[in-house]
Amino acid sequence: MEEKRIFKLDFRGRTITVEVGQLAKQANAACLVRYEDTAILSASGMSNKATSADFFPLTINYQEKFYSVGKIPGGFIKREGRPTEQAILAARLIDRPIRPLFPKDFRNDVVVVATVLSVEPDNSPEVCAMIGASAALSISDIPFGGPTASVKVGYVDGKFIINPTLEEKAKSELDLLVAGTVDKIAMIEAGAKELPDDKMLEAIKTGHEEIKKVCEFIAKIKEEIGKPKMEYKSFEVDHDIFEEIENNFAERMYTDVQAQDKEVRDANMDKLAEDVETYFVEKYGEERAEVYGCAADRNQAKIVFDVAVDMVRFCPALSRRVKILESQKKLIYKPTNSSYQVLSADVANKHGFNTHGVIFDELHTQPNRKLYDVMTQGSGDARMQPLYFLITTAGNDTNSICYEIHQKAKDIEKGNKIDPTFYSVIYGADESEDWTDPKVWRKANPSLGITVAEDKVRAACESAKQNPGEENAFRQLRLNQWVKQSIRWMPMEKWDLCDGKVMEEELKGRVCYGGLDLSSTTDITAFSLVFPPLDDEEEYIILPYFWIPEDTLDLRVKRDHVPYDIWQRQGYLQTTEGNVVHYGYIEKFIEKLGEKFNIREIAFDRWGAVQMVQNLENMGFTVVPFGQGFKDMSPPTKELMKLTLEKKLIHGGHPILRWNMDNVFIKTDPAGNIKADKEKSTEKIDGVIATIMALDRAIRCGNNSSESVYDNRGILFI
């Protein structure tokens, strides 16, 4: 406060004056409060940093001076004596109403000093000090939820008196001190001569009405000259831990503090604290924790390690506890003998890690998935809470482990997969978005203009416009887009436009063609029917069916993080008895479909399903082998894309078929032929394979429902 400011309040015929800006300028805030001739200097101060205490460290000093009542010590008394009982009680009275008004997660030291400069017996210095503390805290930058105020209430001759004089106190039947805010009462100290309850309640209400006036007065001062409240580090108590301590130790805590002997009581509390610590260490804490930082090569690993070393050296608390082993690229936390070590991809052939935590830096630079598998697959099983951080920008290899994890994250965000242990945060531009738009830049760079200068991004964009060779680098590094090849073969927004409703009942008797992909006996099995259009105006209709073993349903949901159980309940997925796919069940199901639809042919992979093929033929179906190479798969695969783009097919929005389609990775040969690659696709594509085979037969054969000439011709002799 640069200049002295004076604020006055006419309070029940007496004047309260608050003077700010002249005294105690080095405090966070200070004010001189006068209540007629009673004067109190209230100053508030706060530490710059939070303490290590597990409670809010508030100190109240109420200092009485002999000179305040006109006494000058002489003779052998050369100094002020220790605080009187009255002074200690006054400090307590100041503390009680203001302490609850500080944030519960606030841990900076706060000191309020109330120095009694002058005392007039008729005007209480305690009330004056309580008002001064509230005013000083309110106008300071200390986080404080006040103001608060206090008054004394007396009862003389059937009337309530606010802040009674000495003469009125002598006659009063009530000695009441009330403190509170505008909204509520915070503290009551009272003594009375057999006063009825209703009178006591009325006295409290009367006091609160006067408190409101003083609070409004302080609020106006705060509004006019108050400092902005500081930001502070939160120390909010973990509610789960608090609840666990309460559930397990509350009863014992209550018993231990009841000990009459102080030494016994202190020993009990020390033992209790030790037992609580042991409880949580045994449940959550782990000795010899191993944390690894993973990089693509030794040079990158060294960069990561050097950053960690700098963090240790610049932090006194860490430097006292952490030993640096430069040659091993290792840090050891001495209290628990835990370690942090940096590894590169060339140690992927090593095993035996017992990881507590893993940090993969720039996962897209990993040359293969070996290091990832070594560090995540089983290496942390002996730990109670292993934690893995995967930090990366987008890459350019859609067959990498990074892309696989990226796809998993996207699927979880969309709800196509479920994994409560996997949390993803992706800042990146969508494929369809304009990479030159500053709004898209901000989407991929949330700190644009703060840690990332917008003019640098703009310059990089302009350079990429002028040099097409830089476009992919800009997209990848600036916008976090996967580049160089399509992330997914099928544009899913186009596929979703073909989700017209499919009515099975309306398809009865229609010519159709089947595609059967059995996969393995423990995996998902797909059978797809494709109905060719009756005329040029109609679309191809796809009707897919899927099966998995019933006994493995729950296991597959947890293992694959795919909602098979939900799909089953919705009727999109069927289960067969046992822990393997029951081919007999599927054969019977196809037989029933043959009774409903005119299934002209069923295409299948010539390398599998020998027995089922024979059984289906015995049922009267025409079963044709279908090659899985480029020669056979390329034409219908290209046609599937063409029909999708032209909206010439209907699939009913089947969620499993959509999931399969979204997983497809396309392999291309030198001649430009394509096929869906099961090995390199990120997830299952069985339904797509079955659909492609059925589509091929539907396109080749169409709606010709006449009998084949070969069925009845017999042997022709020439």
XYZ file of C-alpha atoms in Angstrom:
718
model
C 0.000 0.000 0.000
C 1.631 3.196 -1.146
C -0.486 5.693 0.745
C -2.353 5.777 3.997
C -6.037 4.966 3.738
C -8.613 5.408 6.504
C -11.964 3.646 6.693
C -14.613 4.307 9.374
C -17.723 2.518 10.617
C -20.242 3.974 13.052
C -20.912 0.947 15.216
C -23.626 1.275 17.875
C -22.686 4.857 18.649
C -18.933 4.147 18.711
C -16.499 4.397 15.821
C -14.387 1.582 14.375
C -11.482 2.954 12.338
C -9.209 0.907 10.063
C -5.964 2.553 8.914
C -3.937 0.884 6.132
C -0.708 1.744 4.351
C 1.445 3.411 7.016
C 2.629 0.683 9.411
C 4.211 -2.795 8.924
C 4.726 -2.384 5.179
C 6.865 -5.514 4.882
C 3.979 -7.733 5.972
C 1.641 -9.284 3.400
C -0.916 -6.868 4.797
C -1.386 -4.878 8.000
C -3.932 -2.533 9.475
C -4.292 -0.385 12.576
C -7.746 -0.937 14.074
C -9.108 1.640 16.500
C -12.220 1.119 18.553
C -12.521 4.548 20.099
C -9.277 4.739 22.119
C -8.456 1.018 21.966
C -5.881 0.436 19.235
C -4.566 -2.852 17.814
C -1.945 -3.280 15.090
C -2.768 -6.467 13.134
C -0.257 -7.794 10.631
C -0.396 -10.971 8.524
C 2.498 -12.793 6.907
C 2.960 -15.934 4.825
C 5.897 -18.129 3.781
C 6.808 -18.315 0.087
C 6.804 -22.104 0.019
C 4.611 -24.767 1.499
C 5.868 -26.642 4.539
C 6.191 -30.399 4.873
C 3.554 -30.416 7.612
C 0.449 -32.533 7.147
C -1.715 -29.740 8.593
C -2.264 -26.045 8.011
C 0.455 -24.182 10.052
C -1.356 -21.102 11.368
C 0.189 -19.099 14.226
C -1.662 -16.358 16.144
C 0.286 -14.038 18.445
C -1.666 -11.691 20.699
C 0.879 -9.370 22.267
C 0.021 -7.223 25.297
C 2.316 -4.353 26.094
C 2.535 -2.617 29.431
C 2.586 0.734 27.732
C -0.838 0.082 26.290
C -2.369 0.614 29.711
C 0.035 3.390 30.729
C 2.553 1.270 32.683
C 6.260 1.738 32.236
C 8.180 -1.123 33.908
C 10.761 0.093 36.405
C 12.905 -1.231 39.150
C 14.001 -4.783 38.642
C 11.377 -5.364 35.898
C 13.279 -4.405 32.790
C 11.314 -6.251 30.141
C 7.871 -7.459 29.209
C 6.794 -10.620 30.963
C 5.615 -13.835 29.373
C 2.151 -13.929 27.761
C -0.619 -13.764 30.284
C -3.392 -16.297 30.443
C -5.701 -13.647 29.030
C -3.372 -13.088 26.069
C -3.214 -16.823 25.315
C -7.001 -17.074 25.464
C -7.298 -14.037 23.177
C -4.998 -15.693 20.594
C -7.194 -18.778 20.792
C -10.303 -16.680 20.231
C -8.763 -15.161 17.093
C -7.639 -18.563 15.766
C -10.924 -20.429 16.083
C -13.139 -18.410 13.685
C -10.480 -17.709 11.013
C -8.826 -21.163 10.725
C -11.791 -22.850 8.960
C -11.791 -20.063 6.350
C -8.427 -21.086 4.853
C -8.391 -23.686 2.048
C -8.128 -27.228 3.393
C -5.347 -28.051 0.920
C -3.240 -24.970 1.876
C 0.124 -25.662 3.613
C 2.055 -22.380 3.596
C 2.992 -20.945 7.011
C 0.674 -18.097 7.996
C 1.298 -15.814 10.981
C -1.067 -13.177 12.354
C 0.334 -10.813 14.990
C -2.011 -8.605 16.980
C -0.099 -6.032 19.024
C -2.065 -4.108 21.669
C -0.989 -0.478 21.394
C -3.661 1.144 23.529
C -6.495 -0.067 25.747
C -9.622 1.739 26.792
C -11.426 -0.457 29.359
C -14.863 0.164 27.852
C -13.834 -1.104 24.394
C -12.621 -4.706 24.267
C -9.125 -5.177 22.775
C -9.927 -8.858 22.045
C -12.874 -7.899 19.805
C -10.726 -5.221 18.187
C -7.927 -7.771 17.538
C -10.356 -10.274 16.011
C -11.666 -7.625 13.626
C -8.091 -6.547 12.806
C -6.961 -10.108 12.004
C -9.920 -10.563 9.653
C -9.265 -7.236 7.912
C -5.512 -7.862 7.505
C -6.078 -11.332 6.016
C -8.906 -10.135 3.770
C -6.872 -7.393 2.074
C -3.709 -9.531 1.801
C -2.778 -11.943 -1.007
C -3.093 -14.859 1.432
C -5.857 -17.324 0.430
C -8.569 -16.538 2.954
C -12.317 -17.048 2.702
C -13.348 -14.259 5.036
C -14.158 -11.718 6.233
C -15.216 -12.644 9.728
C -16.023 -10.475 12.748
C -16.724 -10.730 16.468
C -18.904 -8.932 19.029
C -19.663 -9.243 22.717
C -23.281 -9.370 23.877
C -24.565 -8.431 27.322
C -28.043 -8.562 28.885
C -29.046 -5.726 31.192
C -32.556 -4.917 32.398
C -34.154 -7.128 29.760
C -32.212 -5.609 26.886
C -29.325 -6.957 24.813
C -26.258 -4.726 24.686
C -23.564 -5.017 22.017
C -19.979 -4.664 23.309
C -21.015 -3.565 26.827
C -18.895 -1.117 28.842
C -17.323 -2.003 32.206
C -20.305 -0.559 34.029
C -22.741 -2.516 31.843
C -20.716 -5.716 32.276
C -21.049 -5.458 36.034
C -24.847 -5.442 35.713
C -25.118 -7.901 32.871
C -26.686 -11.353 33.305
C -24.835 -12.548 30.205
C -21.214 -12.531 29.002
C -21.347 -13.747 25.390
C -18.681 -13.586 22.674
C -19.935 -14.426 19.174
C -17.763 -14.749 16.065
C -18.851 -15.594 12.545
C -19.250 -14.620 8.924
C -22.144 -13.077 7.023
C -23.656 -16.522 6.547
C -23.024 -18.444 9.759
C -21.836 -18.483 13.358
C -18.304 -19.854 13.790
C -17.687 -19.604 17.552
C -19.500 -18.956 20.812
C -17.970 -18.280 24.229
C -20.535 -17.627 26.936
C -21.286 -17.371 30.627
C -24.691 -16.495 32.050
C -26.810 -16.308 35.201
C -29.462 -18.969 34.557
C -30.613 -17.329 31.329
C -33.421 -19.200 29.515
C -32.609 -21.032 26.294
C -34.825 -18.799 24.183
C -33.066 -15.694 25.502
C -29.685 -17.288 24.796
C -30.719 -18.040 21.228
C -32.005 -14.509 20.797
C -28.701 -13.148 22.095
C -26.753 -15.164 19.529
C -29.010 -13.981 16.725
C -28.658 -10.369 17.905
C -24.886 -10.697 17.921
C -24.890 -12.214 14.428
C -26.850 -9.274 13.026
C -24.122 -6.915 14.254
C -21.403 -9.244 12.920
C -22.920 -8.924 9.449
C -22.450 -5.123 9.558
C -18.752 -5.410 10.437
C -18.198 -8.122 7.785
C -19.792 -5.916 5.136
C -17.515 -3.060 6.262
C -14.392 -5.251 5.868
C -15.657 -6.558 2.524
C -15.876 -2.987 1.192
C -12.287 -2.344 2.285
C -11.192 -5.540 0.548
C -13.013 -4.579 -2.613
C -11.323 -1.191 -2.677
C -7.707 -1.981 -1.724
C -7.446 -5.764 -1.433
C -4.640 -7.648 -3.227
C -5.360 -10.540 -5.642
C -5.107 -13.878 -3.857
C -1.994 -15.902 -4.662
C -1.978 -19.272 -6.401
C -0.668 -22.084 -4.247
C 0.296 -25.724 -4.480
C -2.584 -27.919 -3.407
C -2.022 -30.564 -0.727
C -5.465 -32.104 -0.871
C -5.698 -35.314 1.094
C -6.265 -38.438 -0.951
C -9.829 -39.341 -0.029
C -9.361 -43.048 -0.684
C -6.306 -43.225 1.600
C -8.068 -41.177 4.282
C -11.063 -43.500 4.161
C -8.808 -46.560 4.360
C -6.991 -45.194 7.428
C -10.312 -44.354 9.050
C -11.740 -47.809 8.374
C -8.673 -49.643 9.695
C -7.286 -47.446 12.478
C -9.978 -45.049 13.747
C -11.006 -47.196 16.704
C -7.427 -47.823 17.769
C -6.565 -44.142 17.359
C -9.425 -43.174 19.666
C -8.252 -45.680 22.289
C -4.572 -44.687 22.106
C -5.179 -40.988 22.686
C -7.176 -41.734 25.837
C -4.048 -42.693 27.793
C -3.659 -40.374 30.828
C 0.127 -40.486 30.947
C 1.657 -38.209 28.314
C 4.663 -40.449 27.692
C 2.422 -43.462 27.214
C 0.134 -41.455 24.941
C 3.069 -40.239 22.813
C 4.452 -43.776 22.604
C 1.035 -45.042 21.504
C 0.780 -42.444 18.749
C 4.314 -43.131 17.534
C 3.540 -46.845 17.322
C 0.251 -46.116 15.591
C 1.968 -43.944 12.977
C 4.542 -46.680 12.424
C 1.828 -49.301 11.977
C -0.085 -47.119 9.518
C 3.083 -46.612 7.485
C 3.856 -50.336 7.566
C 0.294 -51.121 6.484
C 0.527 -48.957 3.381
C 4.082 -50.040 2.543
C 3.009 -53.666 2.669
C -0.090 -52.962 0.615
C 1.178 -50.411 -1.891
C 4.866 -49.688 -1.385
C 7.645 -51.769 -2.824
C 11.325 -51.943 -2.053
C 13.882 -52.147 -4.880
C 11.551 -50.665 -7.458
C 12.918 -50.828 -11.008
C 12.016 -47.984 -13.358
C 13.301 -47.982 -16.934
C 13.415 -45.318 -19.594
C 13.373 -46.901 -23.060
C 14.849 -45.286 -26.146
C 15.453 -46.358 -29.749
C 19.265 -46.317 -29.612
C 22.189 -45.521 -27.322
C 22.414 -41.858 -28.361
C 18.770 -41.189 -27.583
C 19.111 -43.141 -24.329
C 22.013 -40.903 -23.304
C 19.935 -37.774 -23.974
C 17.127 -39.087 -21.775
C 19.568 -40.054 -19.017
C 21.321 -36.655 -19.058
C 17.988 -34.922 -18.548
C 17.251 -37.157 -15.543
C 20.708 -36.427 -14.072
C 20.138 -32.672 -14.419
C 16.827 -33.008 -12.559
C 18.622 -34.745 -9.691
C 21.495 -32.253 -9.510
C 19.248 -29.213 -9.515
C 17.044 -30.551 -6.715
C 18.759 -30.571 -3.282
C 16.274 -33.076 -1.854
C 16.942 -35.524 -4.705
C 20.705 -34.985 -4.777
C 20.922 -36.030 -1.114
C 19.022 -39.244 -1.763
C 20.023 -40.276 -5.278
C 23.315 -41.844 -6.360
C 24.351 -41.261 -9.980
C 26.125 -44.064 -11.868
C 27.214 -42.421 -15.117
C 28.862 -45.488 -16.626
C 25.729 -47.620 -16.219
C 23.292 -44.870 -17.112
C 21.615 -45.574 -13.800
C 20.222 -43.644 -10.812
C 19.764 -45.285 -7.404
C 17.311 -43.949 -4.834
C 19.147 -44.868 -1.638
C 16.265 -44.927 0.947
C 14.523 -47.855 -0.833
C 17.379 -49.055 -3.031
C 15.188 -48.372 -6.050
C 16.656 -47.547 -9.444
C 16.046 -45.701 -12.685
C 17.938 -46.915 -15.742
C 17.865 -46.055 -19.416
C 17.731 -48.870 -21.991
C 18.048 -48.845 -25.750
C 16.498 -51.193 -28.307
C 19.715 -53.215 -28.612
C 19.092 -54.795 -25.165
C 15.823 -56.295 -26.277
C 17.294 -59.751 -26.204
C 17.789 -59.488 -22.453
C 15.164 -60.730 -20.035
C 14.672 -60.965 -16.318
C 13.455 -57.396 -15.740
C 11.123 -56.864 -12.792
C 9.677 -53.528 -13.823
C 7.856 -51.192 -11.487
C 7.597 -48.488 -14.123
C 8.508 -48.068 -17.793
C 8.762 -44.865 -19.815
C 8.939 -45.310 -23.589
C 10.243 -42.145 -25.176
C 9.198 -41.656 -28.830
C 7.739 -45.125 -29.267
C 7.460 -44.633 -33.041
C 11.277 -44.761 -33.374
C 11.502 -48.325 -32.031
C 12.924 -50.474 -34.849
C 10.736 -53.418 -33.833
C 8.495 -54.565 -31.018
C 11.098 -56.667 -29.160
C 11.993 -54.134 -26.459
C 8.320 -53.289 -25.923
C 7.430 -56.953 -25.474
C 10.361 -57.585 -23.114
C 9.425 -54.636 -20.880
C 5.647 -55.102 -20.812
C 4.875 -58.774 -21.233
C 5.211 -60.331 -17.823
C 8.156 -58.285 -16.575
C 5.976 -56.394 -14.102
C 3.790 -59.288 -12.955
C 5.659 -59.503 -9.642
C 4.854 -55.845 -8.948
C 1.598 -54.769 -7.364
C 1.164 -51.620 -9.415
C 3.311 -51.619 -12.556
C 2.866 -48.457 -14.612
C 3.815 -47.867 -18.250
C 4.077 -44.483 -19.960
C 4.128 -44.428 -23.772
C 5.077 -41.000 -25.134
C 5.361 -40.422 -28.856
C 4.506 -38.433 -31.936
C 2.933 -40.116 -34.942
C 5.157 -42.288 -37.110
C 5.252 -43.437 -40.714
C 5.141 -47.217 -40.304
C 1.656 -48.611 -39.891
C 3.094 -52.061 -39.190
C 4.963 -50.873 -36.089
C 4.225 -51.428 -32.418
C 3.555 -47.696 -32.124
C 0.814 -47.827 -34.714
C -0.660 -50.893 -33.031
C -0.886 -49.025 -29.713
C -2.235 -45.957 -31.507
C -5.012 -48.030 -33.045
C -5.832 -49.528 -29.663
C -6.090 -46.055 -28.147
C -8.405 -44.873 -30.940
C -10.596 -47.963 -30.617
C -10.921 -47.474 -26.851
C -11.865 -43.829 -27.358
C -14.551 -44.872 -29.870
C -15.866 -47.623 -27.600
C -14.871 -50.432 -29.973
C -12.578 -51.852 -27.300
C -12.723 -51.883 -23.519
C -9.632 -51.706 -21.309
C -9.951 -49.908 -17.935
C -6.160 -50.165 -17.407
C -5.367 -48.189 -20.560
C -5.620 -44.380 -20.542
C -4.899 -42.431 -23.699
C -4.500 -38.761 -24.516
C -4.115 -37.948 -28.209
C -3.478 -34.472 -29.587
C -3.512 -34.722 -33.350
C -5.291 -33.638 -36.497
C -7.710 -35.942 -38.302
C -6.844 -37.181 -41.765
C -9.656 -35.216 -43.378
C -8.780 -31.874 -41.752
C -7.047 -29.008 -43.545
C -3.408 -29.100 -42.462
C -2.939 -25.435 -43.390
C -5.683 -24.210 -41.031
C -4.389 -22.551 -37.788
C -7.408 -24.027 -35.937
C -6.114 -27.496 -36.816
C -2.635 -26.526 -35.563
C -4.106 -25.602 -32.192
C -5.960 -28.907 -31.992
C -2.679 -30.784 -32.337
C -0.693 -28.302 -30.236
C -2.690 -27.283 -27.132
C 0.230 -25.128 -25.915
C 0.421 -23.192 -29.190
C 1.407 -19.633 -28.406
C 2.754 -20.619 -24.974
C 5.547 -23.179 -25.329
C 5.251 -23.455 -29.107
C 5.509 -20.166 -30.998
C 2.723 -19.817 -33.561
C 4.955 -17.894 -35.987
C 7.335 -20.900 -36.154
C 4.483 -23.265 -37.016
C 3.226 -20.781 -39.602
C 6.702 -20.545 -41.167
C 6.982 -24.352 -41.313
C 3.556 -24.547 -42.956
C 4.481 -21.977 -45.612
C 7.685 -23.878 -46.318
C 5.728 -27.120 -46.712
C 3.329 -25.424 -49.147
C 6.243 -24.356 -51.330
C 8.145 -27.637 -50.988
C 5.803 -30.640 -51.292
C 8.533 -32.906 -49.982
C 8.146 -31.246 -46.568
C 4.401 -31.799 -46.301
C 4.605 -35.236 -44.724
C 7.187 -34.039 -42.197
C 4.923 -31.129 -41.249
C 1.906 -33.389 -40.877
C 3.783 -35.935 -38.784
C 5.843 -33.678 -36.526
C 3.581 -30.639 -36.253
C 0.098 -32.137 -36.512
C 0.754 -35.672 -35.194
C -0.637 -37.389 -38.289
C 0.398 -40.796 -39.594
C 1.846 -40.311 -43.075
C 3.278 -41.961 -46.231
C 0.486 -44.502 -46.499
C -3.148 -44.773 -45.574
C -3.687 -45.609 -41.946
C -6.700 -47.718 -42.803
C -7.632 -49.093 -46.194
C -11.344 -48.484 -46.011
C -12.513 -44.885 -45.441
C -14.885 -45.649 -42.602
C -16.967 -42.525 -43.127
C -17.853 -43.914 -46.570
C -18.503 -47.384 -45.186
C -20.858 -45.922 -42.571
C -22.916 -44.255 -45.310
C -23.858 -47.740 -46.542
C -25.545 -48.743 -43.270
C -29.044 -49.054 -44.688
C -31.352 -51.427 -42.842
C -31.265 -55.085 -43.872
C -34.542 -57.019 -43.424
C -33.939 -60.778 -43.471
C -37.609 -61.561 -43.936
C -37.731 -59.525 -47.145
C -34.802 -61.520 -48.530
C -36.504 -64.939 -48.277
C -36.031 -66.942 -51.440
C -33.530 -64.476 -52.917
C -30.439 -65.715 -54.716
C -27.321 -65.207 -52.618
C -23.738 -66.377 -52.310
C -21.850 -67.302 -49.168
C -18.284 -66.813 -47.991
C -16.948 -68.952 -45.152
C -13.844 -68.126 -43.109
C -13.369 -70.691 -40.374
C -10.082 -69.349 -38.975
C -8.978 -71.595 -36.092
C -11.129 -73.693 -33.827
C -10.606 -71.289 -30.938
C -10.924 -68.068 -32.914
C -13.794 -66.103 -34.455
C -15.578 -67.747 -37.383
C -17.378 -65.718 -40.040
C -20.005 -66.586 -42.650
C -21.213 -63.858 -44.965
C -24.083 -63.863 -47.462
C -24.085 -61.418 -50.376
C -27.323 -60.830 -52.299
C -26.773 -59.487 -55.829
C -29.089 -56.667 -56.969
C -32.242 -57.557 -58.891
C -31.790 -54.542 -61.188
C -29.439 -51.641 -61.828
C -31.135 -49.487 -59.224
C -30.607 -51.899 -56.332
C -27.544 -52.443 -54.151
C -25.597 -55.498 -53.102
C -26.816 -56.615 -49.674
C -24.415 -58.095 -47.086
C -25.699 -60.326 -44.303
C -22.876 -61.491 -41.979
C -22.843 -64.034 -39.128
C -20.154 -64.625 -36.480
C -19.357 -67.349 -33.903
C -16.915 -67.877 -31.043
C -16.660 -70.586 -28.351
C -18.960 -69.955 -25.387
C -16.436 -70.972 -22.716
C -13.824 -68.487 -23.926
C -16.146 -65.479 -24.171
C -15.212 -63.802 -20.879
C -11.528 -64.610 -21.345
C -11.489 -63.081 -24.819
C -13.200 -59.904 -23.581
C -10.444 -59.417 -20.992
C -7.615 -60.541 -23.283
C -8.569 -58.790 -26.512
C -10.380 -55.815 -24.910
C -13.138 -56.286 -27.482
C -16.816 -56.168 -26.363
C -17.765 -59.669 -27.528
C -20.118 -60.017 -24.562
C -22.043 -56.895 -25.549
C -22.281 -58.007 -29.160
C -23.576 -61.369 -27.994
C -26.323 -59.763 -25.915
C -27.246 -57.569 -28.878
C -27.567 -60.620 -31.159
C -24.662 -59.783 -33.475
C -22.484 -62.642 -32.212
C -23.392 -66.272 -31.529
C -21.590 -68.714 -29.264
C -21.130 -72.435 -29.613
C -20.841 -74.845 -26.712
C -17.394 -75.706 -25.341
C -14.029 -74.026 -25.648
C -13.625 -74.531 -29.411
C -15.830 -73.539 -32.319
C -18.433 -76.252 -32.816
C -18.408 -76.767 -36.586
C -21.454 -79.010 -36.406
C -23.495 -76.147 -34.947
C -22.384 -73.851 -37.758
C -23.231 -76.493 -40.378
C -26.774 -76.807 -38.978
C -27.098 -73.037 -38.907
C -26.042 -72.746 -42.573
C -28.450 -75.562 -43.432
C -31.325 -73.546 -41.904
C -30.183 -70.472 -43.845
C -30.357 -72.596 -46.992
C -34.006 -73.262 -46.247
C -34.676 -69.524 -46.044
C -32.447 -68.211 -48.850
C -31.414 -69.538 -52.258
C -27.710 -70.009 -51.494
C -26.244 -70.776 -54.908
C -22.619 -71.212 -53.833
C -20.440 -71.114 -50.742
C -16.831 -70.006 -51.258
C -14.170 -71.161 -48.822
C -10.416 -71.125 -48.296
C -9.094 -74.220 -50.083
C -6.524 -74.749 -47.321
C -9.018 -75.375 -44.565
C -12.430 -76.751 -43.646
C -12.082 -80.073 -45.465
C -14.563 -81.935 -43.270
C -17.063 -79.087 -43.163
C -16.929 -78.775 -46.950
C -17.838 -82.438 -47.307
C -20.668 -82.060 -44.818
C -22.045 -78.990 -46.588
C -21.888 -80.770 -49.935
C -23.795 -83.683 -48.427
C -26.447 -81.146 -47.384
C -26.815 -80.177 -51.041
C -24.775 -76.955 -51.118
C -22.414 -76.090 -53.933
C -19.094 -75.394 -52.283
C -16.295 -73.807 -54.317
C -12.648 -73.343 -53.235
C -11.359 -69.791 -53.209
C -7.663 -68.897 -53.363
C -6.268 -66.376 -50.896
C -3.574 -64.959 -53.185
C -3.506 -61.780 -55.231
C -4.969 -63.500 -58.294
C -8.279 -64.414 -56.680
C -8.582 -61.768 -53.946
C -7.640 -58.606 -55.826
C -10.694 -58.197 -58.167
C -13.407 -58.568 -55.475
C -11.387 -56.492 -52.979
C -11.159 -53.607 -55.436
C -14.828 -54.071 -56.300
C -15.752 -53.884 -52.590
C -14.055 -50.503 -52.358
C -15.729 -49.315 -55.569
C -19.194 -50.366 -54.430
C -18.632 -48.666 -51.065
C -17.583 -45.376 -52.620
C -20.548 -45.505 -55.011
C -22.961 -46.455 -52.185
C -23.914 -49.563 -54.120
C -24.027 -51.906 -51.127
C -25.956 -52.205 -47.865
C -24.522 -53.850 -44.736
C -26.983 -52.797 -42.029
C -24.281 -51.203 -39.854
C -23.277 -54.581 -38.394
C -20.790 -53.623 -35.606
C -18.566 -56.720 -35.903
C -18.246 -56.396 -39.670
C -17.473 -52.708 -39.216
C -14.802 -53.545 -36.629
C -13.296 -56.087 -39.028
C -13.363 -53.599 -41.908
C -11.687 -50.953 -39.770
C -8.858 -53.421 -39.047
C -7.971 -54.247 -42.642
C -4.402 -53.747 -43.846
C -4.013 -53.999 -47.604
C -0.976 -55.617 -49.191
C -0.026 -54.638 -52.752
C 2.137 -56.559 -55.248
C 4.342 -54.946 -57.929
C 1.547 -55.284 -60.506
C -0.866 -53.272 -58.373
C -2.963 -56.217 -57.223
C -4.229 -56.019 -53.647
C -5.459 -58.290 -50.914
C -6.321 -58.063 -47.235
C -3.378 -59.231 -45.144
C -4.388 -61.071 -41.973
C -0.870 -61.085 -40.597
C -0.336 -57.322 -40.778
C -3.883 -56.219 -39.981
C -4.095 -54.821 -36.461
C -7.058 -57.002 -35.419
C -9.454 -59.626 -36.756
C -10.686 -59.315 -40.362
C -12.466 -62.669 -40.754
C -15.791 -61.071 -41.660
C -14.166 -59.027 -44.427
C -12.474 -62.089 -45.936
C -15.768 -63.982 -45.923
C -17.544 -60.977 -47.500
C -14.925 -60.572 -50.250
C -15.216 -64.241 -51.241
C -19.024 -64.091 -51.286
C -18.967 -60.824 -53.239
C -16.753 -62.362 -55.893
C -19.240 -65.175 -56.498
C -22.171 -62.756 -56.446
C -20.569 -60.495 -59.048
C -19.581 -63.403 -61.309
C -22.838 -65.319 -61.125
C -25.455 -62.689 -60.404
C -29.135 -63.619 -60.101
C -29.163 -66.508 -62.550
C -31.332 -68.989 -60.708
C -31.650 -71.516 -63.571
C -30.222 -74.957 -63.215
C -26.788 -75.586 -64.592
C -26.580 -77.431 -67.936
C -24.139 -79.798 -66.283
C -26.682 -80.924 -63.684
C -28.790 -83.054 -66.056
C -26.822 -83.361 -69.309
C -24.858 -86.424 -68.401
C -21.917 -87.588 -70.523
C -21.619 -86.116 -73.990
C -20.114 -88.419 -76.665
C -18.551 -86.813 -79.714
